[in-house]
Every structure is written in structure tokens, then in C-alpha cells.
Amino acid sequence: MRKFPENLSVKLEVRKQNNALRQLPLSSKGIDFASNDYLGLSKSETIFHKTHQYLIETNDIQNGATGSRLLSGNHKLYQETENFIAQFHKSESALIFNSGYDANVGFFSSLPQKRDLILYDELCHASIRDGIQLSNAKAYKFNHNDFEDLERLILRNQSAVIYIVTESVFSMDGDTPNLEELVQVSEKHNCYLVIDEAHALGVFGSKGEGLVQYLNLQDQVFARIMTFGKGLGCHGAAILGAPELRDYLVNFSRSFIYTTGLSPHSVATILMGYRYLDKENKNIELLRENIIHFNQEKNLLGLKQLFVRSKSAIQSAIIPGNENVKSIAQKLQEKGFDVKAILSPTVPEGQERLRFCLHSFNSKEEISEVLRLLSTFVF
């Protein structure tokens, strides 16, 4: 076997020296404050059994065709599921991708053209930025949730077709932009607004429809990216928008065209997850109650100054320094709470944090105890 390239070994060594080397963790047995399974649907026996029963009833359990959806992989379940998703989200159409990463890379690498411009929030997810890097369009970032800075960039580039990109809930901070104001800026300058709703699905709205729909802004947004690996608890994602957007992606999005489509079981799981959201809101209400309780408890314990302001299921306590934040995370894990440290360079140096993910299945006693422990470790 050939020796590993020296220049790559150096990069690994730098990560080790900075205490920032990523390693694959084993599944934790602690109380879950780490996963994005906000509603606990990934563990739902009801959805599991309904998925299996549905495949038997529709005879799709025998459909083993694999391949691109443009070849042999476009089984009939796709159409039913995409129609349901579009109706649920009050969108004209929906197109399923294999993951949120594939959806973002596929969208941003194919839609914006050579003379177009992409303006994106500086804290947008890596999948958005990777898609932008593959685009032929120019791209500039604007300061986080700063629409004056955004408008400054728009005014400097008024002759271009402009795509504005943000997230309804940011994955590391858990905060949300003022979407009503952003829509006004977008419409004022005739821009195309694109919003990633990965961490809003299942969290905002009476049925977990997402923040855009909760605010009734869906008709003012050019495209929404809904990722299923968080609140819906399964694989896949969908891009919502006009039928022309769907047609364009089918013809030009390489991460859609040149990949094997999801299996019937995966698509049926998505459909059952959406049917659950459409009919059941108990878990959504429990999650909302836990978010309120978490915010109340952190205020009572004097922890408010540590946390980024958030009304979502993601609550981040800024604890600078990789060593420092890893040490506190380990102490919480030793007490039986699965809380993860987010290190630089995943977040900027000095912005290292403990990231608490809240769920419908967390008890209020668990929330109070993990915050009480945190207060003893940081003060």
C-alpha cells in the first residue's frame, strides 16, 4: 500500500494539535439532547408499521427497481408522495431529492447562471455554500440576518438576476431571520428568495409546516428546501416551488439526474411521516412546551447570557475554546446527558459551543437537570 501523502498528513496533524480532529462517535446511551429527531419520529413504531402495511397494500414492497429516476428508479410512490408534500406545504409542486445536501447542491449548482448573483447569509449551511461554489454565478455573503448589508449588495448589482439565500432556522445558532422584512426587501428589488427550512419542518406551524408557511409567506418565496432527516425522522428532502422550477431541476440538476432514486420503502416512510404531521399534533405541542420550559429555566439559572437567542429546538451555549467546551460536554455526558460540543473550525474560533437539541420526548425534569448541571460547570 502506498504511503499516505505527506501534505494530507500535515493537515490531519494540525487538526490534532488544535484539538479539533473529527472522529465518528459511537451511539450514545445518554438522554438525547444531541439528535435532530425533534419529534421522535425516527423511532416511531406507528410510522414503521404503517409504512410496511402501505407497501403491502399497494404491492410496492416487491418493487426493487434501482437507478436514476430518469431511468428505472421512478416508481409510482414518488408521484403520490410529491403531490402530498406540495399540498401540505401549499406549493404548486415538490421534487424529492435523496438528502438535504443533494437538494442544496443540485439547486445552487444549476439554477443561478453565469451573469446572475447569489447573496447568501454568512452563516448558511455548508451544503448551500458547496452548491454555490459549483455555480457559475457570482456570490457574496451578507452579515448574519443584516438586511441593510444585504440591500447594500443588491444596490451595487441592480442589473443582475439576484438570488437571496437564507435559512428559516440556523443549524448552529438556532436563531431565525425576520422573514417578513426579508420578503419586503426581496420584492422591492425583484429578487428570487430561497429559504432552507431543514430545522423548521416539524417545529413551526400548527402541523409543523415550517416557518415560511407559519408566517403565510409561501407565495412570496421562490423556492423552499425541506429536509426530512430532522423533524420528519427519515431520509430525503424536497424542493418546493413552481412547476417550471421542478421541470428545470429534473433537466439540469446533476445531483438529481445522476444518482439512484430512493427505494419505495424510503419514499413510503416520507409519505407516512407527512401523513402523521397532517393528522397528529401532540408531539409538536410537546416540543413547543419544552422549548418554552428550556428558555424559562435558563433564565432562572442565570444562563441567559451564555445562549444565542432562539425560539427553536436548537439552543446553543457559547463556551469559547475547544478544550473548554469539550471538557464541559464530557462532564454532562458522564452525568448521563448526551450533549455535544461543536468545535472550531465547524464554527468560528471563539464561537465554540454546547448545542442542545430539544425533543418532544424530553421531560421537563430532564431539561431542568441538564441546565442545573451546566450552571454548576460554568460558574
JSON list of C-alpha atoms in Angstrom, two decimals, residues 31-38 171-172 199 230 287 290-291 294 307 312-316 338-340 342 354-362 367 370:
[
{"chain": "A", "resi": 31, "resn": "ILE", "atom": "CA", "xyz": [-30.58, 11.22, 27.48]},
{"chain": "A", "resi": 32, "resn": "ASP", "atom": "CA", "xyz": [-30.86, 12.66, 23.98]},
{"chain": "A", "resi": 33, "resn": "PHE", "atom": "CA", "xyz": [-30.08, 16.36, 23.73]},
{"chain": "A", "resi": 34, "resn": "ALA", "atom": "CA", "xyz": [-28.00, 15.90, 20.57]},
{"chain": "A", "resi": 35, "resn": "SER", "atom": "CA", "xyz": [-30.03, 14.43, 17.70]},
{"chain": "A", "resi": 36, "resn": "ASN", "atom": "CA", "xyz": [-32.17, 16.39, 15.25]},
{"chain": "A", "resi": 37, "resn": "ASP", "atom": "CA", "xyz": [-35.05, 13.93, 15.74]},
{"chain": "A", "resi": 38, "resn": "TYR", "atom": "CA", "xyz": [-37.17, 16.72, 17.19]},
{"chain": "A", "resi": 171, "resn": "SER", "atom": "CA", "xyz": [-28.43, 24.93, 12.37]},
{"chain": "A", "resi": 172, "resn": "MET", "atom": "CA", "xyz": [-25.69, 26.09, 14.75]},
{"chain": "A", "resi": 199, "resn": "HIS", "atom": "CA", "xyz": [-34.65, 22.81, 11.02]},
{"chain": "A", "resi": 230, "resn": "LYS", "atom": "CA", "xyz": [-34.57, 16.26, 11.20]},
{"chain": "A", "resi": 287, "resn": "LEU", "atom": "CA", "xyz": [-41.88, 20.12, 21.65]},
{"chain": "A", "resi": 290, "resn": "ASN", "atom": "CA", "xyz": [-40.22, 22.02, 26.06]},
{"chain": "A", "resi": 291, "resn": "ILE", "atom": "CA", "xyz": [-38.75, 24.95, 24.11]},
{"chain": "A", "resi": 294, "resn": "PHE", "atom": "CA", "xyz": [-35.89, 25.41, 28.41]},
{"chain": "A", "resi": 307, "resn": "PHE", "atom": "CA", "xyz": [-27.06, 31.30, 24.97]},
{"chain": "A", "resi": 312, "resn": "SER", "atom": "CA", "xyz": [-36.44, 26.92, 18.00]},
{"chain": "A", "resi": 313, "resn": "ALA", "atom": "CA", "xyz": [-35.48, 23.38, 19.03]},
{"chain": "A", "resi": 314, "resn": "ILE", "atom": "CA", "xyz": [-31.78, 24.31, 18.78]},
{"chain": "A", "resi": 315, "resn": "GLN", "atom": "CA", "xyz": [-30.29, 26.07, 21.82]},
{"chain": "A", "resi": 316, "resn": "SER", "atom": "CA", "xyz": [-26.59, 26.94, 21.75]},
{"chain": "A", "resi": 338, "resn": "ASP", "atom": "CA", "xyz": [-25.95, 13.36, 25.52]},
{"chain": "A", "resi": 339, "resn": "VAL", "atom": "CA", "xyz": [-24.94, 16.95, 24.79]},
{"chain": "A", "resi": 340, "resn": "LYS", "atom": "CA", "xyz": [-22.45, 17.59, 22.00]},
{"chain": "A", "resi": 342, "resn": "ILE", "atom": "CA", "xyz": [-19.39, 21.99, 18.48]},
{"chain": "A", "resi": 354, "resn": "LEU", "atom": "CA", "xyz": [-22.62, 23.30, 23.52]},
{"chain": "A", "resi": 355, "resn": "ARG", "atom": "CA", "xyz": [-25.54, 22.58, 21.22]},
{"chain": "A", "resi": 356, "resn": "PHE", "atom": "CA", "xyz": [-28.71, 21.43, 22.96]},
{"chain": "A", "resi": 357, "resn": "CYS", "atom": "CA", "xyz": [-31.33, 19.88, 20.67]},
{"chain": "A", "resi": 358, "resn": "LEU", "atom": "CA", "xyz": [-34.76, 19.68, 22.25]},
{"chain": "A", "resi": 359, "resn": "HIS", "atom": "CA", "xyz": [-37.34, 16.99, 21.52]},
{"chain": "A", "resi": 360, "resn": "SER", "atom": "CA", "xyz": [-40.96, 16.22, 22.19]},
{"chain": "A", "resi": 361, "resn": "PHE", "atom": "CA", "xyz": [-39.85, 13.19, 24.24]},
{"chain": "A", "resi": 362, "resn": "ASN", "atom": "CA", "xyz": [-37.56, 15.08, 26.63]},
{"chain": "A", "resi": 367, "resn": "ILE", "atom": "CA", "xyz": [-34.38, 19.77, 30.84]},
{"chain": "A", "resi": 370, "resn": "VAL", "atom": "CA", "xyz": [-29.22, 19.30, 32.43]}
]
